[in-house]
Amino acid sequence: MSNITFTMIKPDAVADGHIGAILGKIAEGDFKIKALKLTQLTVADAKKFYEVHAERPFYGELVEFMSSGPIVAAVLEKDNAVEDFRTLIGATNPAEAAEGTIRKMFARSIGENAVHGSDSDENALIEARFHFSGREIF
Ligand code: ATP
Ligand code: MG
């Protein structure tokens, strides 16, 4: 796989009823869905997924939030997927996100910020494999 990114619609956006609207923005952005599911992270899953942030002051809050309810996990394909998807979702803090971005439109706060997007091609692959088996990716 190349030109892929991994995303989650986070528990806030699922609870707020934004799954359909966010998938619509992803489709409008010309991303092709390679894998998709509604699931929920355990505390252990969330700790492992966000391991790089273990020393940050918000780690506990982040793990608790990310395991607090269902999420949508997806693998998306497009040329330049990682960078283009991060442009589509906007800045981590929705207050700083550009107009029309997913976080500007749907996020609650810097912590509960509606969506995840991979930060590199290497991490996109690691994250896709963390959430999906080979037979779930098309
Ligand atoms: P993500 O990795 O979820 O796509 P990001 O790459 O924009 O987000 P990171 O710096 O990787 O941002 O932070 C991971 C997540 O940790 C953020 O999306 C947010 O949910 C949470 N987070 C980051 N900074 C803060 C903060 N200052 N306070 C609370 N939560 C934060
Ligand atoms: Mg990140």
mmCIF file with all atom_site columns, C-alpha atoms in Angstrom, residues 50 53-65 92 110-111:
data_model
loop_
_atom_site.group_PDB
_atom_site.id
_atom_site.type_symbol
_atom_site.label_atom_id
_atom_site.label_alt_id
_atom_site.label_comp_id
_atom_site.label_asym_id
_atom_site.label_entity_id
_atom_site.label_seq_id
_atom_site.pdbx_PDB_ins_code
_atom_site.Cartn_x
_atom_site.Cartn_y
_atom_site.Cartn_z
_atom_site.occupancy
_atom_site.B_iso_or_equiv
_atom_site.pdbx_formal_charge
_atom_site.auth_seq_id
_atom_site.auth_comp_id
_atom_site.auth_asym_id
_atom_site.auth_atom_id
_atom_site.pdbx_PDB_model_num
ATOM 1  C CA . TYR A 1 50  ? -1.014  7.170  21.488 1.00 0.00 ? 50  TYR A CA 1
ATOM 2  C CA . HIS A 1 53  ? 2.394   11.036 23.725 1.00 0.00 ? 53  HIS A CA 1
ATOM 3  C CA . ALA A 1 54  ? 2.920   9.042  26.961 1.00 0.00 ? 54  ALA A CA 1
ATOM 4  C CA . GLU A 1 55  ? 5.001   11.815 28.561 1.00 0.00 ? 55  GLU A CA 1
ATOM 5  C CA . ARG A 1 56  ? 2.607   14.626 27.621 1.00 0.00 ? 56  ARG A CA 1
ATOM 6  C CA . PRO A 1 57  ? 0.403   16.104 30.377 1.00 0.00 ? 57  PRO A CA 1
ATOM 7  C CA . PHE A 1 58  ? -2.794  15.311 28.429 1.00 0.00 ? 58  PHE A CA 1
ATOM 8  C CA . TYR A 1 59  ? -2.005  11.590 27.862 1.00 0.00 ? 59  TYR A CA 1
ATOM 9  C CA . GLY A 1 60  ? -4.332  10.250 30.598 1.00 0.00 ? 60  GLY A CA 1
ATOM 10 C CA . GLU A 1 61  ? -7.204  12.440 29.441 1.00 0.00 ? 61  GLU A CA 1
ATOM 11 C CA . LEU A 1 62  ? -6.556  11.455 25.808 1.00 0.00 ? 62  LEU A CA 1
ATOM 12 C CA . VAL A 1 63  ? -6.579  7.717  26.583 1.00 0.00 ? 63  VAL A CA 1
ATOM 13 C CA . GLU A 1 64  ? -9.747  8.048  28.664 1.00 0.00 ? 64  GLU A CA 1
ATOM 14 C CA . PHE A 1 65  ? -11.493 10.046 25.947 1.00 0.00 ? 65  PHE A CA 1
ATOM 15 C CA . THR A 1 92  ? -5.321  20.169 16.214 1.00 0.00 ? 92  THR A CA 1
ATOM 16 C CA . ILE A 1 110 ? -8.446  20.666 21.344 1.00 0.00 ? 110 ILE A CA 1
ATOM 17 C CA . GLY A 1 111 ? -8.796  17.347 23.189 1.00 0.00 ? 111 GLY A CA 1
#
